[in-house]
Amino acid sequence: MSVEATIVRHKRREQATPGGTHDRLIHVLLIALPIGIGVLVALMILAPLSTGGEVSFLLDRNEVDLTENRMTVDNAMYRGADDEGRPFSVQAGSAIQRSSEVEKVEMNDLTARILLAEGPAVLTAQEGTYDYSQDTVDFPGAVNFTAADGYRMIARNVSVLLDERKLVGEGRVEGRIPSGTFSADRLEADLQERTVSLIGDARLRMEPGALKTP
Amino acid sequence: QTIAGFNSNQPVDYAADRIELQDRADRVVLSGNVVVNQGDLRLAAGRTVVNYTNTDALRIQRITATGGVRVTRGNESARGNVGVYDFNRRIITLVGDVALKRGTDTLNGGRLIIDLKTGVSSVDGQSAGSSAATGGDGTTTDNRGRVSGSFSVPSE
């Protein structure tokens, strides 16, 4: 036989001799492996019982953080029907209802839509408080009313009665309609008939030649 | 001779106890010590109705004033039961127990026409129906359509 073959055979014989490297390896494994299995089994049994890793706490009702807003809604939409059964809707960027007893919802970036004879009309305002028990919206600031045919009215410090399609204002109100700008102590406006009654120290300014859009 | 060439397109300011804006009828009804100001012209009355058109731009057609009308402009002031300010012809017509005062001169009669273009005010007798009929305040000096006046010559 060739020299390499004899060398290979000699190495194998050396490895296979009792007490060689292979035997020592097997002896070590003979002990290590069963111990490993035992440890693993022990871990699998004991692990769920031990409470070390668990996350648990006691919820204490008094210490929990209370939010004062009872209900905050984004893109809120409220629907209803006016006294002639025609639908109206009040939509807001964000709406906050302070508490469930108060049936008022404070709204920002508000759009109210009502239906008039000529078609839908829109009231938009930066902020308003919608009272859904009486179907009214109070506008501390300005409200823009735009009718289907482009008729526009701007009024300040007024409220809209959605079911009667009317604007009413108690404190000093002011505003603008196509024919001029006005202010008065009290205001009652019928959005359908487009009449505005100004009561108490009423002022009106008409500018002949002024263009139609208020 | 008041200053001629009054511009009727100046803004008009109204003040009253109550103003009814009726947009569909293109009309405004004012009641309760109404005061109308336009430039240096001032009209005060018990009740007024303003008619306007608002097709492309706002144009006031006329103002009808009732319930005792007083018009003042510069040193001229006129009084009557009923007044109509016609914006297109730029004249103010006062009817019924009319009295015109300019400086120290006075002129009374049935009907007064103030022409804002020329600044001429003319009083004539016929008062378009008896002055009492237009709801004058009772004591009308019915001088059967005659004009009476008093002029004072400025003494040097």
Short mmCIF file of C-alpha atoms in Angstrom, two decimals:
data_model
loop_
_atom_site.label_atom_id
_atom_site.label_comp_id
_atom_site.label_asym_id
_atom_site.label_seq_id
_atom_site.Cartn_x
_atom_site.Cartn_y
_atom_site.Cartn_z
CA MET A 1 0.00 0.00 0.00
CA SER A 2 1.09 3.66 -0.54
CA VAL A 3 2.79 5.62 2.17
CA GLU A 4 -0.16 8.10 2.55
CA ALA A 5 -2.66 5.24 2.96
CA THR A 6 -0.64 3.74 5.72
CA ILE A 7 -0.37 7.18 7.43
CA VAL A 8 -4.17 7.66 7.22
CA ARG A 9 -4.77 4.17 8.57
CA HIS A 10 -2.24 4.77 11.38
CA LYS A 11 -4.06 8.05 12.39
CA ARG A 12 -7.42 6.31 12.46
CA ARG A 13 -6.03 3.48 14.58
CA GLU A 14 -4.55 6.03 16.95
CA GLN A 15 -7.87 7.83 17.28
CA ALA A 16 -9.80 4.62 17.82
CA THR A 17 -7.50 3.28 20.57
CA PRO A 18 -9.25 3.22 24.01
CA GLY A 19 -8.39 6.40 25.97
CA GLY A 20 -7.74 8.38 22.77
CA THR A 21 -9.22 11.89 21.96
CA HIS A 22 -12.48 10.42 20.67
CA ASP A 23 -13.09 8.39 23.78
CA ARG A 24 -12.44 11.32 26.07
CA LEU A 25 -14.89 13.42 24.08
CA ILE A 26 -17.57 10.75 24.39
CA HIS A 27 -17.01 10.41 28.13
CA VAL A 28 -17.45 14.15 28.61
CA LEU A 29 -20.62 14.21 26.52
CA LEU A 30 -21.95 11.15 28.33
CA ILE A 31 -22.13 13.24 31.49
CA ALA A 32 -22.80 16.75 30.08
CA LEU A 33 -25.80 15.98 27.90
CA PRO A 34 -28.08 14.34 30.52
CA ILE A 35 -27.29 17.18 32.92
CA GLY A 36 -28.28 19.70 30.19
CA ILE A 37 -31.62 17.88 29.65
CA GLY A 38 -32.29 17.91 33.40
CA VAL A 39 -31.63 21.62 33.69
CA LEU A 40 -33.82 22.39 30.68
CA VAL A 41 -36.74 20.36 32.08
CA ALA A 42 -36.38 22.06 35.45
CA LEU A 43 -36.43 25.48 33.81
CA MET A 44 -39.53 24.73 31.78
CA ILE A 45 -41.39 23.59 34.90
CA LEU A 46 -40.29 26.28 37.31
CA ALA A 47 -40.22 29.28 34.98
CA PRO A 48 -44.05 30.12 34.85
CA LEU A 49 -44.29 29.81 38.64
CA SER A 50 -41.59 32.31 39.40
CA THR A 51 -43.01 35.88 39.54
CA GLY A 52 -39.75 37.60 38.85
CA GLY A 53 -40.26 38.62 35.18
CA GLU A 54 -44.04 39.38 35.49
CA VAL A 55 -45.17 43.04 35.19
CA SER A 56 -48.05 43.69 37.48
CA PHE A 57 -49.26 46.60 39.53
CA LEU A 58 -52.15 47.60 41.66
CA LEU A 59 -54.42 50.25 40.06
CA ASP A 60 -55.34 52.72 42.76
CA ARG A 61 -58.50 54.65 41.78
CA ASN A 62 -57.56 57.71 43.78
CA GLU A 63 -54.07 58.18 42.45
CA VAL A 64 -54.88 57.58 38.78
CA ASP A 65 -54.58 60.74 36.58
CA LEU A 66 -58.15 62.18 35.90
CA THR A 67 -58.74 64.18 32.64
CA GLU A 68 -61.13 67.12 33.01
CA ASN A 69 -62.48 66.78 29.45
CA ARG A 70 -65.41 64.43 29.68
CA MET A 71 -65.30 63.58 26.00
CA THR A 72 -63.07 64.90 23.25
CA VAL A 73 -64.03 64.11 19.67
CA ASP A 74 -62.06 64.91 16.52
CA ASN A 75 -63.97 65.60 13.29
CA ALA A 76 -67.19 65.49 15.29
CA MET A 77 -70.42 65.39 13.28
CA TYR A 78 -73.86 65.95 14.82
CA ARG A 79 -77.02 65.56 12.80
CA GLY A 80 -80.58 66.63 13.47
CA ALA A 81 -83.73 67.86 11.79
CA ASP A 82 -85.25 71.34 11.92
CA ASP A 83 -88.87 72.11 12.71
CA GLU A 84 -89.92 71.29 9.16
CA GLY A 85 -88.12 67.99 9.24
CA ARG A 86 -85.29 69.12 6.99
CA PRO A 87 -81.87 67.75 8.01
CA PHE A 88 -79.10 69.90 9.41
CA SER A 89 -75.60 68.90 10.47
CA VAL A 90 -72.97 70.47 12.70
CA GLN A 91 -69.40 69.48 12.01
CA ALA A 92 -66.26 70.49 13.86
CA GLY A 93 -62.51 70.03 13.65
CA SER A 94 -62.50 69.20 17.35
CA ALA A 95 -65.28 69.09 19.93
CA ILE A 96 -65.11 68.94 23.71
CA GLN A 97 -67.99 68.12 26.03
CA ARG A 98 -67.10 69.23 29.54
CA SER A 99 -69.44 66.93 31.44
CA SER A 100 -72.37 64.70 30.65
CA GLU A 101 -74.86 66.89 32.58
CA VAL A 102 -74.05 69.92 30.40
CA GLU A 103 -75.52 69.22 26.99
CA LYS A 104 -73.17 71.69 25.35
CA VAL A 105 -70.27 70.84 23.11
CA GLU A 106 -67.52 73.40 22.59
CA MET A 107 -66.31 73.21 19.03
CA ASN A 108 -63.45 74.59 16.97
CA ASP A 109 -63.34 75.14 13.22
CA LEU A 110 -67.08 74.63 13.03
CA THR A 111 -69.32 74.15 9.96
CA ALA A 112 -73.10 73.99 10.27
CA ARG A 113 -75.18 73.10 7.23
CA ILE A 114 -78.91 73.79 6.97
CA LEU A 115 -81.35 73.33 4.14
CA LEU A 116 -83.22 76.38 2.81
CA ALA A 117 -85.73 76.68 0.00
CA GLU A 118 -83.06 77.66 -2.53
CA GLY A 119 -80.77 74.86 -1.40
CA PRO A 120 -78.17 74.12 1.26
CA ALA A 121 -76.68 76.98 3.25
CA VAL A 122 -73.50 76.90 5.32
CA LEU A 123 -72.48 78.66 8.51
CA THR A 124 -68.76 78.56 9.28
CA ALA A 125 -66.98 79.91 12.33
CA GLN A 126 -63.68 79.56 14.13
CA GLU A 127 -65.39 78.49 17.36
CA GLY A 128 -68.88 77.87 18.62
CA THR A 129 -70.78 76.08 21.36
CA TYR A 130 -73.39 73.63 20.11
CA ASP A 131 -76.29 73.00 22.47
CA TYR A 132 -77.77 69.81 21.13
CA SER A 133 -80.73 69.85 23.48
CA GLN A 134 -82.04 73.08 21.91
CA ASP A 135 -80.34 72.77 18.51
CA THR A 136 -78.61 76.11 18.84
CA VAL A 137 -75.00 77.15 18.27
CA ASP A 138 -73.58 80.21 20.06
CA PHE A 139 -70.80 82.06 18.26
CA PRO A 140 -68.63 84.25 20.51
CA GLY A 141 -66.76 85.53 17.49
CA ALA A 142 -67.76 85.96 13.88
CA VAL A 143 -69.91 83.57 11.88
CA ASN A 144 -70.09 83.48 8.09
CA PHE A 145 -73.43 82.58 6.53
CA THR A 146 -73.35 81.65 2.82
CA ALA A 147 -76.54 80.71 0.99
CA ALA A 148 -76.80 78.52 -2.08
CA ASP A 149 -76.97 81.49 -4.47
CA GLY A 150 -73.91 83.19 -3.00
CA TYR A 151 -75.77 85.54 -0.64
CA ARG A 152 -73.45 86.14 2.29
CA MET A 153 -73.91 87.52 5.78
CA ILE A 154 -71.27 87.96 8.46
CA ALA A 155 -72.37 88.53 12.05
CA ARG A 156 -70.59 88.72 15.36
CA ASN A 157 -71.69 87.67 18.83
CA VAL A 158 -74.85 85.88 17.63
CA SER A 159 -76.41 82.43 17.96
CA VAL A 160 -78.12 80.35 15.30
CA LEU A 161 -81.42 78.56 16.03
CA LEU A 162 -80.95 75.65 13.69
CA ASP A 163 -84.50 74.37 13.83
CA GLU A 164 -86.03 77.77 13.01
CA ARG A 165 -83.22 78.80 10.66
CA LYS A 166 -82.85 82.10 12.55
CA LEU A 167 -79.93 84.13 13.88
CA VAL A 168 -80.41 85.93 17.20
CA GLY A 169 -77.99 88.16 19.08
CA GLU A 170 -78.38 89.71 22.51
CA GLY A 171 -75.30 91.72 23.36
CA ARG A 172 -73.98 94.33 21.02
CA VAL A 173 -74.06 92.62 17.63
CA GLU A 174 -72.53 93.78 14.38
CA GLY A 175 -72.28 92.37 10.93
CA ARG A 176 -72.39 92.83 7.20
CA ILE A 177 -74.81 91.93 4.45
CA PRO A 178 -74.54 92.73 0.74
CA SER A 179 -76.25 96.10 1.16
CA GLY A 180 -74.13 97.35 4.04
CA THR A 181 -72.62 96.93 7.48
CA PHE A 182 -74.77 97.19 10.61
CA SER A 183 -74.62 97.06 14.38
CA ALA A 184 -77.30 97.12 17.07
CA ASP A 185 -78.10 96.11 20.63
CA ARG A 186 -80.21 93.18 19.54
CA LEU A 187 -80.57 91.26 16.29
CA GLU A 188 -83.07 88.82 14.89
CA ALA A 189 -82.44 87.53 11.40
CA ASP A 190 -84.51 85.07 9.40
CA LEU A 191 -82.08 83.22 7.15
CA GLN A 192 -84.84 81.97 4.85
CA GLU A 193 -86.62 85.29 4.34
CA ARG A 194 -83.30 87.19 4.54
CA THR A 195 -84.70 89.82 6.84
CA VAL A 196 -82.55 91.29 9.59
CA SER A 197 -84.23 93.17 12.44
CA LEU A 198 -81.90 95.42 14.37
CA ILE A 199 -83.39 96.62 17.64
CA GLY A 200 -81.97 99.25 19.95
CA ASP A 201 -79.50 101.94 18.88
CA ALA A 202 -79.33 100.40 15.42
CA ARG A 203 -76.71 101.64 12.96
CA LEU A 204 -76.40 100.92 9.28
CA ARG A 205 -73.87 102.10 6.71
CA MET A 206 -74.56 101.72 3.02
CA GLU A 207 -71.87 102.45 0.45
CA PRO A 208 -73.39 103.13 -2.97
CA GLY A 209 -71.27 101.54 -5.65
CA ALA A 210 -69.82 98.94 -3.30
CA LEU A 211 -69.59 95.61 -5.08
CA LYS A 212 -72.06 92.88 -4.24
CA THR A 213 -69.83 90.59 -2.22
CA PRO A 214 -69.88 91.75 1.42
CA GLN B 1 -76.59 129.74 -2.14
CA THR B 2 -75.38 126.52 -0.65
CA ILE B 3 -72.45 124.77 -2.28
CA ALA B 4 -73.58 123.10 -5.49
CA GLY B 5 -72.68 119.72 -6.93
CA PHE B 6 -73.52 117.42 -4.01
CA ASN B 7 -72.16 113.90 -4.54
CA SER B 8 -74.95 111.43 -3.96
CA ASN B 9 -72.63 108.44 -4.10
CA GLN B 10 -71.02 109.12 -0.76
CA PRO B 11 -71.61 106.48 1.93
CA VAL B 12 -74.86 106.91 3.79
CA ASP B 13 -75.00 106.33 7.54
CA TYR B 14 -78.29 105.58 9.26
CA ALA B 15 -79.11 105.51 12.94
CA ALA B 16 -82.50 104.60 14.38
CA ASP B 17 -84.19 102.79 17.22
CA ARG B 18 -85.11 99.95 14.91
CA ILE B 19 -83.92 98.98 11.44
CA GLU B 20 -85.52 96.25 9.35
CA LEU B 21 -83.27 95.08 6.53
CA GLN B 22 -85.39 93.30 3.91
CA ASP B 23 -82.84 92.09 1.42
CA ARG B 24 -85.26 90.22 -0.82
CA ALA B 25 -87.39 93.35 -1.22
CA ASP B 26 -84.24 95.51 -1.61
CA ARG B 27 -85.61 97.74 1.07
CA VAL B 28 -84.67 99.01 4.51
CA VAL B 29 -87.32 100.29 6.92
CA LEU B 30 -86.08 102.49 9.76
CA SER B 31 -88.30 103.67 12.58
CA GLY B 32 -87.87 105.66 15.78
CA ASN B 33 -85.97 109.00 15.59
CA VAL B 34 -84.18 108.17 12.39
CA VAL B 35 -81.06 110.14 11.44
CA VAL B 36 -79.57 109.79 7.96
CA ASN B 37 -76.18 111.30 7.25
CA GLN B 38 -74.53 111.63 3.87
CA GLY B 39 -71.55 113.92 3.62
CA ASP B 40 -72.68 117.23 5.11
CA LEU B 41 -76.36 116.48 4.43
CA ARG B 42 -78.38 115.38 7.44
CA LEU B 43 -81.97 114.16 7.36
CA ALA B 44 -83.91 113.41 10.52
CA ALA B 45 -87.39 111.90 10.52
CA GLY B 46 -89.78 109.67 12.46
CA ARG B 47 -89.78 106.88 9.92
CA THR B 48 -87.90 106.30 6.68
CA VAL B 49 -87.90 103.68 3.96
CA VAL B 50 -84.81 103.21 1.79
CA ASN B 51 -85.17 101.57 -1.61
CA TYR B 52 -82.07 100.37 -3.37
CA THR B 53 -80.98 98.03 -6.15
CA ASN B 54 -78.13 95.61 -5.70
CA THR B 55 -77.70 93.88 -9.08
CA ASP B 56 -73.98 94.37 -9.75
CA ALA B 57 -73.25 97.22 -7.39
CA LEU B 58 -75.27 98.85 -4.65
CA ARG B 59 -77.31 101.81 -5.90
CA ILE B 60 -79.68 103.63 -3.55
CA GLN B 61 -82.77 104.69 -5.45
CA ARG B 62 -84.58 106.91 -2.96
CA ILE B 63 -85.24 107.55 0.68
CA THR B 64 -88.82 108.28 1.73
CA ALA B 65 -89.12 109.95 5.11
CA THR B 66 -92.33 110.58 7.04
CA GLY B 67 -93.39 111.65 10.50
CA GLY B 68 -91.89 115.14 10.48
CA VAL B 69 -88.79 115.57 8.35
CA ARG B 70 -85.91 117.95 8.98
CA VAL B 71 -83.15 118.35 6.41
CA THR B 72 -80.06 120.38 7.25
CA ARG B 73 -77.09 121.15 5.04
CA GLY B 74 -74.58 123.87 5.61
CA ASN B 75 -76.47 126.93 6.85
CA GLU B 76 -79.72 125.78 5.21
CA SER B 77 -82.31 123.79 7.14
CA ALA B 78 -85.76 122.77 5.94
CA ARG B 79 -88.70 121.16 7.67
CA GLY B 80 -91.78 119.36 6.31
CA ASN B 81 -94.20 116.57 7.02
CA VAL B 82 -93.01 114.17 4.32
CA GLY B 83 -89.75 114.11 2.39
CA VAL B 84 -88.39 112.14 -0.56
CA TYR B 85 -84.70 112.12 -1.41
CA ASP B 86 -84.35 110.95 -5.02
CA PHE B 87 -80.79 109.75 -5.48
CA ASN B 88 -80.97 109.50 -9.26
CA ARG B 89 -82.26 113.04 -9.86
CA ARG B 90 -80.40 114.22 -6.76
CA ILE B 91 -83.28 116.31 -5.44
CA ILE B 92 -84.99 116.36 -2.06
CA THR B 93 -88.71 117.13 -2.08
CA LEU B 94 -90.40 118.14 1.13
CA VAL B 95 -94.17 118.37 1.23
CA GLY B 96 -96.63 119.61 3.82
CA ASP B 97 -96.26 122.72 5.96
CA VAL B 98 -92.77 123.37 4.66
CA ALA B 99 -90.43 125.86 6.28
CA LEU B 100 -87.02 126.66 4.85
CA LYS B 101 -84.43 128.62 6.79
CA ARG B 102 -81.18 129.79 5.32
CA GLY B 103 -79.11 131.99 7.52
CA THR B 104 -81.65 134.57 8.68
CA ASP B 105 -84.02 134.23 5.70
CA THR B 106 -87.10 132.04 6.05
CA LEU B 107 -89.53 130.76 3.43
CA ASN B 108 -92.78 128.90 4.09
CA GLY B 109 -95.08 127.14 1.66
CA GLY B 110 -96.66 123.89 0.56
CA ARG B 111 -93.79 122.19 -1.19
CA LEU B 112 -90.01 122.58 -1.20
CA ILE B 113 -87.60 121.19 -3.74
CA ILE B 114 -83.89 121.19 -2.88
CA ASP B 115 -81.81 120.55 -5.98
CA LEU B 116 -78.52 119.13 -4.78
CA LYS B 117 -76.90 119.50 -8.18
CA THR B 118 -77.34 123.27 -8.35
CA GLY B 119 -77.82 123.93 -4.66
CA VAL B 120 -81.03 125.86 -5.49
CA SER B 121 -83.98 125.39 -3.11
CA SER B 122 -87.37 126.44 -4.44
CA VAL B 123 -90.61 126.61 -2.52
CA ASP B 124 -93.95 126.63 -4.30
CA GLY B 125 -97.51 126.85 -3.09
CA GLN B 126 -99.32 123.83 -4.34
CA SER B 127 -98.57 121.22 -1.77
CA ALA B 128 -99.64 118.18 -3.81
CA GLY B 129 -102.89 117.71 -1.94
CA SER B 130 -103.62 119.48 1.32
CA SER B 131 -100.70 119.41 3.63
CA ALA B 132 -102.85 118.04 6.41
CA ALA B 133 -103.55 114.87 4.40
CA THR B 134 -99.94 113.80 4.63
CA GLY B 135 -100.14 113.29 8.36
CA GLY B 136 -98.78 116.71 9.30
CA ASP B 137 -98.63 117.43 13.00
CA GLY B 138 -102.08 119.06 13.06
CA THR B 139 -101.39 122.79 13.16
CA THR B 140 -100.97 123.48 9.44
CA THR B 141 -101.10 127.08 8.31
CA ASP B 142 -103.24 126.40 5.23
CA ASN B 143 -102.47 129.59 3.36
CA ARG B 144 -104.28 128.31 0.27
CA GLY B 145 -101.16 127.52 -1.69
CA ARG B 146 -99.39 130.86 -1.08
CA VAL B 147 -95.74 131.20 -0.30
CA SER B 148 -94.64 133.51 2.48
CA GLY B 149 -91.15 134.43 3.43
CA SER B 150 -89.04 136.98 5.21
CA PHE B 151 -85.67 138.14 4.04
CA SER B 152 -83.36 140.38 5.98
CA VAL B 153 -81.02 142.67 4.16
CA PRO B 154 -77.60 142.57 5.75
CA SER B 155 -77.02 146.09 7.10
CA GLU B 156 -73.50 147.33 6.54
#
